Amino acid sequence: DEVFARGESAVEAGFVAKDGRSTPYLFTGRRVVFMGRACLVGVGVDISERELARSRLQESERKYRELVELANSIILRWSSDGRISFMNEYGQRFFGWSAEEIVGRNVIGTIVPETESSGRDLRGLMDQIHADPDAFRQNINENMRRDGGRVWVAWSNRVVRDESGRIV
């Protein structure tokens, strides 16, 4: 109906063989006029490989999410401008923030105080990490929880780069 109404259509559906096996197919159709009559020309393509790849990717993503969320470690991602873009559930509980509250906030003033109790300038440290991230693969600094409590955290840092090699 859609082919005749709109001129073309596509649908993914199982193609059932005589033995009852269903194979995923992508069916496409186009309306054409042949000898003065509207007709449908269609093609079906076996998409089993694509569906298998999609299923494997979903399973891999599920395992990754599970690993990240269940890790008893703080997993934090922050952008080059200092904004938090991700913190796993453990980190949220540790620092006392929900994902909705912390994502988008600057690390300085949220989980990193301006200065440590010792007087060390942590804003400057964050600038140094941004300027030369490889020099700070391992770092220990004072952090703060939402309630203002101070805690020391040993961080393992890794830089994420785009396809051009720029830090993202």
PDB file of N, CA and C in Angstrom, residues 62-124:
ATOM      1  N   ARG A  62      26.576  -3.570  26.076  1.00  0.00           N
ATOM      2  CA  ARG A  62      25.970  -3.939  27.356  1.00  0.00           C
ATOM      3  C   ARG A  62      27.045  -4.341  28.357  1.00  0.00           C
ATOM      4  N   LYS A  63      28.003  -5.173  27.900  1.00  0.00           N
ATOM      5  CA  LYS A  63      29.084  -5.607  28.782  1.00  0.00           C
ATOM      6  C   LYS A  63      29.949  -4.423  29.211  1.00  0.00           C
ATOM      7  N   TYR A  64      30.227  -3.507  28.274  1.00  0.00           N
ATOM      8  CA  TYR A  64      31.035  -2.327  28.593  1.00  0.00           C
ATOM      9  C   TYR A  64      30.324  -1.472  29.634  1.00  0.00           C
ATOM     10  N   ARG A  65      29.017  -1.185  29.405  1.00  0.00           N
ATOM     11  CA  ARG A  65      28.253  -0.384  30.363  1.00  0.00           C
ATOM     12  C   ARG A  65      28.242  -1.040  31.736  1.00  0.00           C
ATOM     13  N   GLU A  66      28.049  -2.358  31.745  1.00  0.00           N
ATOM     14  CA  GLU A  66      28.029  -3.098  33.002  1.00  0.00           C
ATOM     15  C   GLU A  66      29.380  -2.979  33.715  1.00  0.00           C
ATOM     16  N   LEU A  67      30.450  -3.146  32.979  1.00  0.00           N
ATOM     17  CA  LEU A  67      31.792  -3.036  33.549  1.00  0.00           C
ATOM     18  C   LEU A  67      32.025  -1.645  34.132  1.00  0.00           C
ATOM     19  N   VAL A  68      31.686  -0.619  33.381  1.00  0.00           N
ATOM     20  CA  VAL A  68      31.908   0.756  33.821  1.00  0.00           C
ATOM     21  C   VAL A  68      31.032   1.086  35.029  1.00  0.00           C
ATOM     22  N   GLU A  69      29.777   0.666  34.987  1.00  0.00           N
ATOM     23  CA  GLU A  69      28.866   1.014  36.073  1.00  0.00           C
ATOM     24  C   GLU A  69      29.125   0.215  37.346  1.00  0.00           C
ATOM     25  N   LEU A  70      29.606  -1.019  37.210  1.00  0.00           N
ATOM     26  CA  LEU A  70      29.813  -1.854  38.384  1.00  0.00           C
ATOM     27  C   LEU A  70      31.224  -1.756  38.959  1.00  0.00           C
ATOM     28  N   ALA A  71      32.110  -1.077  38.273  1.00  0.00           N
ATOM     29  CA  ALA A  71      33.482  -0.939  38.767  1.00  0.00           C
ATOM     30  C   ALA A  71      33.482  -0.149  40.075  1.00  0.00           C
ATOM     31  N   ASN A  72      34.224  -0.619  41.051  1.00  0.00           N
ATOM     32  CA  ASN A  72      34.364   0.110  42.309  1.00  0.00           C
ATOM     33  C   ASN A  72      35.505   1.104  42.190  1.00  0.00           C
ATOM     34  N   SER A  73      35.450   1.866  41.116  1.00  0.00           N
ATOM     35  CA  SER A  73      36.422   2.912  40.832  1.00  0.00           C
ATOM     36  C   SER A  73      35.670   4.087  40.225  1.00  0.00           C
ATOM     37  N   ILE A  74      36.196   5.262  40.435  1.00  0.00           N
ATOM     38  CA  ILE A  74      35.596   6.450  39.820  1.00  0.00           C
ATOM     39  C   ILE A  74      36.027   6.465  38.368  1.00  0.00           C
ATOM     40  N   ILE A  75      35.067   6.509  37.473  1.00  0.00           N
ATOM     41  CA  ILE A  75      35.361   6.657  36.050  1.00  0.00           C
ATOM     42  C   ILE A  75      34.746   7.985  35.635  1.00  0.00           C
ATOM     43  N   LEU A  76      35.622   8.878  35.228  1.00  0.00           N
ATOM     44  CA  LEU A  76      35.239  10.259  34.945  1.00  0.00           C
ATOM     45  C   LEU A  76      35.758  10.641  33.573  1.00  0.00           C
ATOM     46  N   ARG A  77      34.943  11.340  32.827  1.00  0.00           N
ATOM     47  CA  ARG A  77      35.387  11.893  31.549  1.00  0.00           C
ATOM     48  C   ARG A  77      35.084  13.387  31.595  1.00  0.00           C
ATOM     49  N   TRP A  78      36.124  14.181  31.294  1.00  0.00           N
ATOM     50  CA  TRP A  78      35.918  15.623  31.238  1.00  0.00           C
ATOM     51  C   TRP A  78      36.524  16.166  29.956  1.00  0.00           C
ATOM     52  N   SER A  79      35.913  17.199  29.434  1.00  0.00           N
ATOM     53  CA  SER A  79      36.315  17.763  28.145  1.00  0.00           C
ATOM     54  C   SER A  79      37.509  18.689  28.317  1.00  0.00           C
ATOM     55  N   SER A  80      38.066  19.111  27.193  1.00  0.00           N
ATOM     56  CA  SER A  80      39.244  19.970  27.235  1.00  0.00           C
ATOM     57  C   SER A  80      38.951  21.329  27.867  1.00  0.00           C
ATOM     58  N   ASP A  81      37.680  21.715  27.942  1.00  0.00           N
ATOM     59  CA  ASP A  81      37.356  22.982  28.617  1.00  0.00           C
ATOM     60  C   ASP A  81      37.020  22.773  30.095  1.00  0.00           C
ATOM     61  N   GLY A  82      37.253  21.539  30.595  1.00  0.00           N
ATOM     62  CA  GLY A  82      37.086  21.273  32.022  1.00  0.00           C
ATOM     63  C   GLY A  82      35.703  20.843  32.452  1.00  0.00           C
ATOM     64  N   ARG A  83      34.802  20.633  31.497  1.00  0.00           N
ATOM     65  CA  ARG A  83      33.428  20.241  31.828  1.00  0.00           C
ATOM     66  C   ARG A  83      33.304  18.724  31.931  1.00  0.00           C
ATOM     67  N   ILE A  84      32.599  18.265  32.937  1.00  0.00           N
ATOM     68  CA  ILE A  84      32.376  16.838  33.146  1.00  0.00           C
ATOM     69  C   ILE A  84      31.343  16.355  32.137  1.00  0.00           C
ATOM     70  N   SER A  85      31.714  15.312  31.378  1.00  0.00           N
ATOM     71  CA  SER A  85      30.773  14.766  30.398  1.00  0.00           C
ATOM     72  C   SER A  85      30.261  13.385  30.803  1.00  0.00           C
ATOM     73  N   PHE A  86      30.939  12.744  31.771  1.00  0.00           N
ATOM     74  CA  PHE A  86      30.483  11.439  32.249  1.00  0.00           C
ATOM     75  C   PHE A  86      31.114  11.140  33.600  1.00  0.00           C
ATOM     76  N   MET A  87      30.311  10.543  34.473  1.00  0.00           N
ATOM     77  CA  MET A  87      30.828   9.982  35.718  1.00  0.00           C
ATOM     78  C   MET A  87      29.984   8.746  36.008  1.00  0.00           C
ATOM     79  N   ASN A  88      30.663   7.619  36.261  1.00  0.00           N
ATOM     80  CA  ASN A  88      29.923   6.383  36.509  1.00  0.00           C
ATOM     81  C   ASN A  88      29.199   6.457  37.860  1.00  0.00           C
ATOM     82  N   GLU A  89      28.338   5.446  38.101  1.00  0.00           N
ATOM     83  CA  GLU A  89      27.516   5.443  39.308  1.00  0.00           C
ATOM     84  C   GLU A  89      28.357   5.442  40.580  1.00  0.00           C
ATOM     85  N   TYR A  90      29.445   4.688  40.592  1.00  0.00           N
ATOM     86  CA  TYR A  90      30.304   4.665  41.769  1.00  0.00           C
ATOM     87  C   TYR A  90      30.826   6.073  42.070  1.00  0.00           C
ATOM     88  N   GLY A  91      31.315   6.750  41.043  1.00  0.00           N
ATOM     89  CA  GLY A  91      31.815   8.114  41.220  1.00  0.00           C
ATOM     90  C   GLY A  91      30.723   9.060  41.697  1.00  0.00           C
ATOM     91  N   GLN A  92      29.524   8.883  41.165  1.00  0.00           N
ATOM     92  CA  GLN A  92      28.403   9.726  41.592  1.00  0.00           C
ATOM     93  C   GLN A  92      28.113   9.519  43.074  1.00  0.00           C
ATOM     94  N   ARG A  93      28.081   8.259  43.501  1.00  0.00           N
ATOM     95  CA  ARG A  93      27.845   7.976  44.927  1.00  0.00           C
ATOM     96  C   ARG A  93      28.997   8.510  45.776  1.00  0.00           C
ATOM     97  N   PHE A  94      30.226   8.300  45.316  1.00  0.00           N
ATOM     98  CA  PHE A  94      31.420   8.734  46.057  1.00  0.00           C
ATOM     99  C   PHE A  94      31.396  10.240  46.288  1.00  0.00           C
ATOM    100  N   PHE A  95      31.125  11.002  45.230  1.00  0.00           N
ATOM    101  CA  PHE A  95      31.161  12.453  45.338  1.00  0.00           C
ATOM    102  C   PHE A  95      29.834  13.069  45.776  1.00  0.00           C
ATOM    103  N   GLY A  96      28.727  12.294  45.681  1.00  0.00           N
ATOM    104  CA  GLY A  96      27.429  12.787  46.149  1.00  0.00           C
ATOM    105  C   GLY A  96      26.609  13.546  45.130  1.00  0.00           C
ATOM    106  N   TRP A  97      26.850  13.299  43.860  1.00  0.00           N
ATOM    107  CA  TRP A  97      26.118  13.978  42.783  1.00  0.00           C
ATOM    108  C   TRP A  97      25.382  12.941  41.940  1.00  0.00           C
ATOM    109  N   SER A  98      24.261  13.332  41.358  1.00  0.00           N
ATOM    110  CA  SER A  98      23.606  12.479  40.359  1.00  0.00           C
ATOM    111  C   SER A  98      24.180  12.853  38.993  1.00  0.00           C
ATOM    112  N   ALA A  99      23.965  11.999  38.013  1.00  0.00           N
ATOM    113  CA  ALA A  99      24.461  12.279  36.654  1.00  0.00           C
ATOM    114  C   ALA A  99      23.862  13.584  36.133  1.00  0.00           C
ATOM    115  N   GLU A 100      22.576  13.780  36.371  1.00  0.00           N
ATOM    116  CA  GLU A 100      21.902  14.990  35.885  1.00  0.00           C
ATOM    117  C   GLU A 100      22.494  16.252  36.501  1.00  0.00           C
ATOM    118  N   GLU A 101      22.941  16.144  37.757  1.00  0.00           N
ATOM    119  CA  GLU A 101      23.485  17.311  38.446  1.00  0.00           C
ATOM    120  C   GLU A 101      24.934  17.612  38.061  1.00  0.00           C
ATOM    121  N   ILE A 102      25.699  16.582  37.778  1.00  0.00           N
ATOM    122  CA  ILE A 102      27.144  16.804  37.601  1.00  0.00           C
ATOM    123  C   ILE A 102      27.562  16.982  36.146  1.00  0.00           C
ATOM    124  N   VAL A 103      26.886  16.323  35.218  1.00  0.00           N
ATOM    125  CA  VAL A 103      27.277  16.439  33.805  1.00  0.00           C
ATOM    126  C   VAL A 103      27.084  17.882  33.349  1.00  0.00           C
ATOM    127  N   GLY A 104      28.130  18.418  32.748  1.00  0.00           N
ATOM    128  CA  GLY A 104      28.117  19.796  32.261  1.00  0.00           C
ATOM    129  C   GLY A 104      28.780  20.781  33.213  1.00  0.00           C
ATOM    130  N   ARG A 105      28.989  20.365  34.455  1.00  0.00           N
ATOM    131  CA  ARG A 105      29.645  21.240  35.422  1.00  0.00           C
ATOM    132  C   ARG A 105      31.156  21.188  35.227  1.00  0.00           C
ATOM    133  N   ASN A 106      31.823  22.246  35.627  1.00  0.00           N
ATOM    134  CA  ASN A 106      33.278  22.287  35.551  1.00  0.00           C
ATOM    135  C   ASN A 106      33.862  21.474  36.696  1.00  0.00           C
ATOM    136  N   VAL A 107      34.945  20.737  36.431  1.00  0.00           N
ATOM    137  CA  VAL A 107      35.572  19.943  37.493  1.00  0.00           C
ATOM    138  C   VAL A 107      36.028  20.840  38.639  1.00  0.00           C
ATOM    139  N   ILE A 108      36.530  22.045  38.300  1.00  0.00           N
ATOM    140  CA  ILE A 108      36.945  23.002  39.333  1.00  0.00           C
ATOM    141  C   ILE A 108      35.688  23.557  40.008  1.00  0.00           C
ATOM    142  N   GLY A 109      35.660  23.431  41.309  1.00  0.00           N
ATOM    143  CA  GLY A 109      34.517  23.926  42.069  1.00  0.00           C
ATOM    144  C   GLY A 109      33.434  22.883  42.266  1.00  0.00           C
ATOM    145  N   THR A 110      33.540  21.766  41.551  1.00  0.00           N
ATOM    146  CA  THR A 110      32.564  20.691  41.708  1.00  0.00           C
ATOM    147  C   THR A 110      33.187  19.515  42.450  1.00  0.00           C
ATOM    148  N   ILE A 111      34.232  18.919  41.868  1.00  0.00           N
ATOM    149  CA  ILE A 111      34.922  17.826  42.560  1.00  0.00           C
ATOM    150  C   ILE A 111      36.389  18.173  42.822  1.00  0.00           C
ATOM    151  N   VAL A 112      36.871  19.228  42.209  1.00  0.00           N
ATOM    152  CA  VAL A 112      38.250  19.683  42.432  1.00  0.00           C
ATOM    153  C   VAL A 112      38.173  21.088  43.021  1.00  0.00           C
ATOM    154  N   PRO A 113      38.683  21.257  44.262  1.00  0.00           N
ATOM    155  CA  PRO A 113      38.672  22.603  44.844  1.00  0.00           C
ATOM    156  C   PRO A 113      39.695  23.499  44.134  1.00  0.00           C
ATOM    157  N   GLU A 114      39.520  24.799  44.288  1.00  0.00           N
ATOM    158  CA  GLU A 114      40.475  25.753  43.695  1.00  0.00           C
ATOM    159  C   GLU A 114      41.890  25.487  44.205  1.00  0.00           C
ATOM    160  N   THR A 115      41.988  25.192  45.516  1.00  0.00           N
ATOM    161  CA  THR A 115      43.288  24.900  46.119  1.00  0.00           C
ATOM    162  C   THR A 115      43.141  23.746  47.100  1.00  0.00           C
ATOM    163  N   GLU A 116      44.229  22.984  47.227  1.00  0.00           N
ATOM    164  CA  GLU A 116      44.252  21.912  48.218  1.00  0.00           C
ATOM    165  C   GLU A 116      44.403  22.511  49.608  1.00  0.00           C
ATOM    166  N   SER A 117      44.168  21.683  50.627  1.00  0.00           N
ATOM    167  CA  SER A 117      44.371  22.113  52.023  1.00  0.00           C
ATOM    168  C   SER A 117      45.802  22.571  52.247  1.00  0.00           C
ATOM    169  N   SER A 118      46.737  21.978  51.469  1.00  0.00           N
ATOM    170  CA  SER A 118      48.159  22.335  51.587  1.00  0.00           C
ATOM    171  C   SER A 118      48.473  23.674  50.920  1.00  0.00           C
ATOM    172  N   GLY A 119      47.528  24.208  50.161  1.00  0.00           N
ATOM    173  CA  GLY A 119      47.744  25.471  49.454  1.00  0.00           C
ATOM    174  C   GLY A 119      48.071  25.300  47.988  1.00  0.00           C
ATOM    175  N   ARG A 120      48.267  24.060  47.518  1.00  0.00           N
ATOM    176  CA  ARG A 120      48.593  23.836  46.100  1.00  0.00           C
ATOM    177  C   ARG A 120      47.435  24.307  45.224  1.00  0.00           C
ATOM    178  N   ASP A 121      47.766  25.035  44.170  1.00  0.00           N
ATOM    179  CA  ASP A 121      46.790  25.581  43.227  1.00  0.00           C
ATOM    180  C   ASP A 121      46.288  24.473  42.303  1.00  0.00           C
ATOM    181  N   LEU A 122      45.052  24.031  42.507  1.00  0.00           N
ATOM    182  CA  LEU A 122      44.533  22.937  41.683  1.00  0.00           C
ATOM    183  C   LEU A 122      43.972  23.430  40.348  1.00  0.00           C
ATOM    184  N   ARG A 123      43.577  24.676  40.282  1.00  0.00           N
ATOM    185  CA  ARG A 123      43.169  25.222  38.971  1.00  0.00           C
ATOM    186  C   ARG A 123      44.381  25.191  38.039  1.00  0.00           C
ATOM    187  N   GLY A 124      45.528  25.570  38.568  1.00  0.00           N
ATOM    188  CA  GLY A 124      46.769  25.518  37.793  1.00  0.00           C
ATOM    189  C   GLY A 124      47.123  24.098  37.407  1.00  0.00           C
TER     190      GLY A 124
END
